[in-house]
Coordinates of C-alpha atoms in Angstrom, one line a residue:
M116 CA 0.0 0.0 0.0
K117 CA 1.4 3.4 -1.0
F118 CA -0.1 6.9 -1.1
T119 CA 0.8 10.5 -0.7
V120 CA -1.4 13.0 1.2
P121 CA -1.1 16.5 2.7
V122 CA -0.1 16.2 6.4
K123 CA -2.9 18.6 7.4
D124 CA -5.6 16.4 5.8
L125 CA -4.3 13.2 7.4
A126 CA -4.0 14.9 10.8
Q127 CA -7.6 16.1 10.6
A128 CA -8.9 12.7 9.7
L129 CA -7.0 10.9 12.4
S130 CA -8.1 13.5 15.0
R131 CA -11.7 12.9 13.9
I132 CA -11.6 9.2 14.8
S133 CA -9.1 9.3 17.7
S134 CA -11.9 9.6 20.3
A135 CA -13.2 6.2 19.2
I136 CA -9.8 4.6 19.9
P137 CA -9.7 2.9 23.4
Q138 CA -6.9 4.0 25.6
R139 CA -6.4 0.4 27.0
S140 CA -8.2 -2.7 25.8
P141 CA -8.1 -6.4 26.7
M142 CA -8.0 -6.8 22.9
P143 CA -4.7 -5.2 21.8
V144 CA -5.9 -5.2 18.2
L145 CA -8.4 -2.4 19.1
E146 CA -5.5 -0.1 19.9
N147 CA -4.8 0.1 16.1
V148 CA -6.3 2.1 13.2
L149 CA -7.4 0.2 10.2
L150 CA -6.2 1.9 7.0
Q151 CA -7.7 0.8 3.6
L152 CA -6.7 2.3 0.3
E153 CA -8.8 1.9 -2.8
G154 CA -7.7 4.0 -5.7
S155 CA -7.6 7.6 -4.4
I156 CA -9.8 7.0 -1.4
L157 CA -8.2 6.2 2.0
S158 CA -10.5 5.0 4.8
L159 CA -9.5 5.2 8.5
T160 CA -11.4 3.1 11.0
A161 CA -11.3 2.8 14.8
T162 CA -13.5 0.8 17.1
D163 CA -13.9 -0.2 20.8
M164 CA -16.4 -3.0 19.7
D165 CA -19.4 -0.9 20.9
I166 CA -18.7 2.2 18.7
T167 CA -17.0 2.1 15.3
M168 CA -16.0 5.3 13.5
T169 CA -14.8 5.5 9.9
T170 CA -13.7 8.6 7.9
T171 CA -12.5 8.8 4.4
L172 CA -10.2 11.3 2.6
E173 CA -8.8 11.7 -0.9
V174 CA -5.1 10.9 -1.5
R175 CA -2.8 10.2 -4.4
G176 CA -2.9 6.5 -4.3
E177 CA -0.2 4.3 -5.9
R178 CA -0.8 0.8 -4.5
N179 CA -4.1 -0.4 -2.9
G180 CA -3.9 -2.3 0.3
A181 CA -5.1 -2.5 3.9
L182 CA -3.3 -2.9 7.3
L183 CA -3.4 -2.0 10.9
L184 CA -1.1 0.6 12.5
P185 CA -0.6 1.5 16.2
A186 CA -3.1 4.3 16.7
R187 CA -1.4 6.4 19.3
R188 CA 2.0 6.4 17.7
L189 CA 0.5 7.2 14.3
V190 CA -1.8 10.0 15.6
D191 CA 1.0 11.6 17.7
T192 CA 3.5 11.4 14.8
V193 CA 1.3 12.9 12.2
R194 CA 0.1 15.6 14.6
A195 CA 3.7 16.6 15.3
L196 CA 4.8 16.8 11.7
E197 CA 5.3 20.2 10.0
L198 CA 2.9 21.0 7.2
G199 CA 3.7 19.6 3.8
E200 CA 3.2 16.2 2.2
L201 CA 3.6 12.7 3.6
T202 CA 4.1 9.5 1.7
M203 CA 3.1 6.3 3.4
D204 CA 4.6 3.1 1.9
A205 CA 3.7 -0.2 3.5
D206 CA 5.0 -3.7 2.7
M207 CA 2.0 -6.0 2.7
N208 CA 4.0 -9.0 3.6
S209 CA 6.1 -7.7 6.6
K210 CA 3.6 -4.9 7.4
R211 CA 6.6 -2.6 8.0
T212 CA 5.5 0.9 7.1
L213 CA 7.5 3.9 6.2
L214 CA 6.3 7.5 6.6
N215 CA 8.4 9.8 4.5
T216 CA 8.1 13.6 4.6
G217 CA 11.1 14.4 2.5
S218 CA 13.0 15.8 5.5
G219 CA 12.5 12.8 7.7
E220 CA 11.5 9.1 7.9
Y221 CA 9.5 7.2 10.5
R222 CA 9.1 3.4 10.5
L223 CA 6.2 1.6 12.2
S224 CA 5.3 -2.1 12.5
G225 CA 1.8 -2.9 11.5
M226 CA -0.5 -5.9 11.7
D227 CA -2.7 -7.8 9.2
A228 CA -6.0 -6.1 8.5
A229 CA -7.8 -9.4 8.8
E230 CA -7.2 -9.3 12.6
F231 CA -9.5 -6.2 12.9
P232 CA -13.1 -6.9 14.0
Q233 CA -15.5 -6.9 11.1
L234 CA -18.8 -5.0 11.4
A235 CA -21.9 -7.1 10.8
A236 CA -24.0 -6.2 7.8
F237 CA -26.2 -3.2 8.7
D238 CA -29.9 -3.4 7.5
P239 CA -31.6 -0.3 8.7
K240 CA -35.2 -0.2 9.8
I241 CA -35.4 3.5 9.5
T242 CA -33.4 6.1 7.5
I243 CA -33.8 9.8 8.4
T244 CA -32.1 12.9 7.1
L245 CA -31.7 15.6 9.7
P246 CA -30.1 19.0 10.0
S247 CA -26.8 18.4 11.8
A248 CA -26.8 21.5 14.0
K249 CA -30.3 21.0 15.3
F250 CA -29.8 17.3 16.1
S251 CA -26.5 18.2 17.8
G252 CA -28.3 20.8 19.9
M253 CA -30.8 18.1 20.9
V254 CA -27.9 15.9 22.0
D255 CA -26.3 18.7 24.0
R256 CA -29.5 19.4 25.8
T257 CA -30.1 15.8 26.9
S258 CA -27.0 13.7 27.1
F259 CA -25.6 15.5 30.2
A260 CA -28.4 14.1 32.3
C261 CA -27.7 10.4 31.6
S262 CA -27.0 8.2 34.6
T263 CA -23.6 6.6 35.2
D264 CA -25.0 3.8 37.3
E265 CA -24.2 0.5 35.6
F266 CA -27.0 -1.2 37.6
R267 CA -29.5 1.0 35.7
P268 CA -28.3 0.4 32.2
A269 CA -31.3 1.9 30.3
M270 CA -30.8 5.2 32.0
T271 CA -27.1 5.4 31.0
G272 CA -28.2 6.3 27.5
V273 CA -30.4 8.8 25.7
L274 CA -33.8 7.6 24.6
F275 CA -34.8 8.8 21.1
Q276 CA -38.4 8.3 20.1
F277 CA -39.1 8.7 16.4
R278 CA -42.7 9.5 15.6
P279 CA -44.3 10.5 12.2
N280 CA -44.3 14.2 13.0
E281 CA -41.8 14.6 15.8
I282 CA -38.6 13.4 17.5
R283 CA -38.2 13.2 21.2
S284 CA -35.0 12.8 23.2
V285 CA -35.0 12.0 26.9
A286 CA -32.3 11.5 29.6
T287 CA -32.5 10.9 33.3
D288 CA -30.3 9.8 36.2
G289 CA -33.2 9.6 38.7
F290 CA -32.4 13.0 40.2
R291 CA -33.2 15.1 37.1
L292 CA -34.8 14.5 33.8
V293 CA -34.7 16.2 30.4
R294 CA -37.2 15.9 27.6
V295 CA -36.9 17.6 24.3
I296 CA -39.6 17.4 21.6
D297 CA -38.8 18.7 18.2
H298 CA -41.6 19.3 15.8
E299 CA -39.5 20.5 12.8
M300 CA -37.3 17.5 12.3
Q301 CA -40.1 15.3 11.1
P302 CA -38.8 11.8 10.4
H303 CA -42.0 10.6 8.6
V304 CA -41.5 7.0 9.9
A305 CA -44.3 4.5 9.3
D306 CA -44.1 3.0 12.7
N307 CA -43.0 4.4 16.1
V308 CA -39.4 3.6 16.8
D309 CA -37.6 3.9 20.2
V310 CA -33.8 3.5 20.6
I311 CA -31.5 4.1 23.5
V312 CA -28.1 5.4 22.3
P313 CA -24.9 5.5 24.4
P314 CA -23.9 9.0 25.2
K315 CA -20.3 8.4 24.0
A316 CA -21.6 7.9 20.5
L317 CA -23.7 11.0 20.7
Q318 CA -20.7 13.0 22.0
L319 CA -18.7 11.8 19.0
V320 CA -21.5 13.0 16.6
H321 CA -21.6 16.3 18.4
K322 CA -17.8 16.7 18.1
A323 CA -17.1 15.3 14.6
F324 CA -20.1 16.3 12.5
G325 CA -20.2 19.7 10.9
A326 CA -22.0 19.3 7.5
E327 CA -25.4 20.9 7.1
Q328 CA -27.2 17.6 6.8
M329 CA -26.6 14.2 8.4
T330 CA -28.3 10.8 8.0
L331 CA -29.5 8.6 10.9
E332 CA -30.2 4.9 10.4
A333 CA -31.3 2.4 13.0
N334 CA -32.3 -1.2 13.4
A335 CA -33.0 -3.4 16.4
T336 CA -29.4 -3.5 17.6
H337 CA -27.4 -0.6 16.1
V338 CA -27.6 3.1 15.1
R339 CA -25.5 4.6 12.4
F340 CA -24.8 8.3 11.8
T341 CA -23.3 9.6 8.6
D342 CA -22.1 13.1 7.8
G343 CA -20.3 13.4 4.5
A344 CA -17.1 11.4 4.8
T345 CA -17.6 10.2 8.4
T346 CA -19.7 7.4 9.7
I347 CA -20.3 6.4 13.4
T348 CA -22.0 3.1 14.2
A349 CA -23.0 2.3 17.7
R350 CA -24.5 -0.7 19.5
L351 CA -27.8 0.3 21.1
I352 CA -28.5 -0.2 24.8
D353 CA -30.8 -3.2 24.7
E354 CA -33.0 -2.3 27.7
T355 CA -36.5 -1.0 28.3
Y356 CA -36.6 2.7 29.2
P357 CA -38.5 3.7 32.3
N358 CA -41.9 5.3 31.8
Y359 CA -40.6 8.8 32.1
E360 CA -43.9 10.5 31.5
S361 CA -45.3 9.2 34.7
V362 CA -42.8 11.2 36.8
I363 CA -43.4 14.5 35.1
P364 CA -45.8 16.5 37.4
Q365 CA -49.0 17.9 35.7
A366 CA -50.2 20.1 38.6
N367 CA -47.3 22.3 39.6
D368 CA -49.3 25.5 40.3
K369 CA -46.6 28.0 41.5
R370 CA -44.8 29.7 38.6
M371 CA -41.8 31.9 38.7
V372 CA -40.5 33.7 35.6
I373 CA -37.0 35.1 35.7
R374 CA -34.2 36.1 33.3
R375 CA -32.1 33.1 32.6
D376 CA -28.7 35.0 32.8
D377 CA -29.7 36.5 36.1
I378 CA -30.5 33.3 37.9
L379 CA -27.7 31.4 36.2
G380 CA -25.0 33.9 37.2
S381 CA -26.4 34.2 40.7
V382 CA -26.4 30.4 41.2
K383 CA -22.8 30.2 39.9
R384 CA -21.6 32.8 42.3
V385 CA -23.5 31.8 45.4
S386 CA -22.8 28.1 45.0
L387 CA -19.1 28.8 45.5
Y388 CA -20.1 29.0 49.2
S389 CA -22.1 25.8 49.3
N390 CA -21.0 22.6 50.9
S391 CA -18.7 20.7 48.5
Q392 CA -20.5 17.4 49.1
T393 CA -24.2 18.5 48.8
R394 CA -23.7 21.6 46.6
Q395 CA -27.0 22.7 48.1
V396 CA -28.5 26.2 47.4
R397 CA -31.7 27.5 49.0
L398 CA -34.3 29.5 47.0
K399 CA -36.6 31.8 48.9
L400 CA -39.5 33.2 46.9
A401 CA -41.6 36.1 48.2
G402 CA -43.3 38.6 46.0
N403 CA -41.3 39.5 43.0
A404 CA -38.0 38.7 44.6
L405 CA -35.9 35.5 44.7
R406 CA -33.2 35.1 47.3
I407 CA -30.6 32.5 46.5
Q408 CA -28.5 31.4 49.5
A409 CA -25.8 28.9 50.3
E410 CA -23.9 28.0 53.4
D411 CA -21.1 25.6 54.3
V412 CA -21.2 24.9 58.1
D413 CA -17.9 23.0 57.8
T414 CA -15.9 26.1 56.6
G415 CA -18.2 28.9 57.9
G416 CA -18.7 30.3 54.4
E417 CA -22.1 31.7 53.4
A418 CA -23.5 33.9 50.6
F419 CA -26.8 35.2 49.3
E420 CA -28.0 37.3 46.3
N421 CA -31.4 38.8 45.6
V422 CA -32.7 38.5 42.1
P423 CA -35.8 40.2 40.7
C424 CA -38.4 37.8 39.3
D425 CA -42.1 37.5 38.5
Y426 CA -43.8 35.5 41.2
S427 CA -47.2 36.1 42.8
E428 CA -47.9 32.9 44.6
S429 CA -47.5 32.1 48.3
E430 CA -44.0 32.3 49.9
M431 CA -41.9 29.3 49.5
E432 CA -38.5 27.8 50.2
I433 CA -36.9 25.0 48.2
G434 CA -33.4 23.6 47.9
F435 CA -31.6 22.2 44.8
N436 CA -28.3 20.8 43.9
S437 CA -26.6 23.9 42.4
Q438 CA -24.6 21.8 39.8
F439 CA -27.8 20.3 38.5
M440 CA -29.4 23.8 38.3
R441 CA -26.4 25.2 36.4
E442 CA -26.3 22.4 33.9
A443 CA -30.0 22.7 33.2
L444 CA -30.0 26.5 32.8
D445 CA -26.8 26.4 30.7
R446 CA -28.7 24.4 28.1
I447 CA -31.8 26.5 27.8
E448 CA -31.7 29.0 25.0
A449 CA -34.1 31.7 26.1
D450 CA -34.0 35.2 27.6
E451 CA -36.4 34.1 30.3
V452 CA -37.1 30.7 32.0
A453 CA -40.1 29.5 33.9
F454 CA -39.9 27.5 37.1
D455 CA -43.0 25.6 38.0
F456 CA -43.1 24.4 41.6
S457 CA -45.5 22.4 43.7
T458 CA -44.1 21.8 47.2
P459 CA -40.5 21.9 48.6
L460 CA -40.3 18.1 48.3
R461 CA -41.9 17.6 44.9
P462 CA -40.2 17.7 41.5
S463 CA -39.9 21.2 39.9
L464 CA -39.9 21.9 36.2
I465 CA -37.8 24.4 34.3
S466 CA -38.6 25.4 30.7
P467 CA -37.9 28.3 28.3
Y468 CA -40.5 31.1 28.7
G469 CA -41.8 32.8 25.5
K470 CA -41.3 31.9 21.8
S471 CA -39.9 28.5 21.0
N472 CA -37.6 27.5 18.1
G473 CA -39.7 24.5 17.2
Q474 CA -38.6 22.6 20.2
E475 CA -40.3 22.0 23.6
V476 CA -37.6 21.7 26.3
L477 CA -38.5 20.5 29.7
M478 CA -36.0 20.1 32.6
L479 CA -37.2 18.3 35.8
L480 CA -35.2 18.7 39.0
M481 CA -35.7 16.8 42.2
P482 CA -35.3 19.1 45.2
V483 CA -33.0 18.4 48.1
R484 CA -34.3 18.5 51.7
L485 CA -33.3 21.7 53.3
N486 CA -31.2 21.9 56.5
S487 CA -33.0 23.5 59.3

């Protein structure tokens, strides 16, 4: 196998797939990149067995071939090279590979491409074309709330529900829940399809995809995302997702409307004085004023801020994990947000207030019991 390619192009392609390369694996073969040259198209593939990522680029090909090269050494070498052209010349018998830049040579020992795991044939049940930026925004607004508890495997992924006229994404860790409903990305599926996607695969999509449109394909076991030259295939989480609708309160009758930047900034500052373990902040609502307080009895630190708001219900105090509040508010794109409360021990809802962009965003937060 032999080809010549601009260093910049190869570095970008390797960087794109590097997140799919396992740092350490019980299968050493997975710590390699599969290179396949056919004519002028070079394919690079990495996998950890659950997620496989492939990207292609155009090169000046001289001899077709395929082999495995050690991923980290290859990535680090190409990343460190000065701009210019690189010629890769691999002996298909010995798998010894020469990288030649004109001013230097680098030799690597490769492996037979046949040792790399082969993907099973992919027969999609649904195929949907989506705007990349909008889908990526959906991913960002949900994946942060996934559970990390391996004993609750369904909740470690993001639930996507494809309906004829809408797409829903849901994530929860039992302490918070996010539901996004998009009415503009209409998948036009014949049947309802639900899939649970690992967050790592979605993070790769969010990081690597930049074209205007992307394609999503799914069947009973896998999902595949394609964006121009890059494809990400992930094994679905084969579990039943909890009935999330049953935990969303329908009768929260106390509403506070407040500027998003005001409450987010206040929570960030005041929470610096919260206990490092509980991260608890206290919200006191009375009239059109919100007081946000935090105290750490272990260090003697305390802080409060008063923030104007629109609230006309009875006085109320409620506590939240400040990190969960920040993460929720960070992902709401609106000038104002609405908090819908019930009691200090019942779930509260946060949502954008005012005009939507074709998406319904709902964040549920479980309160924390306040210290006396």
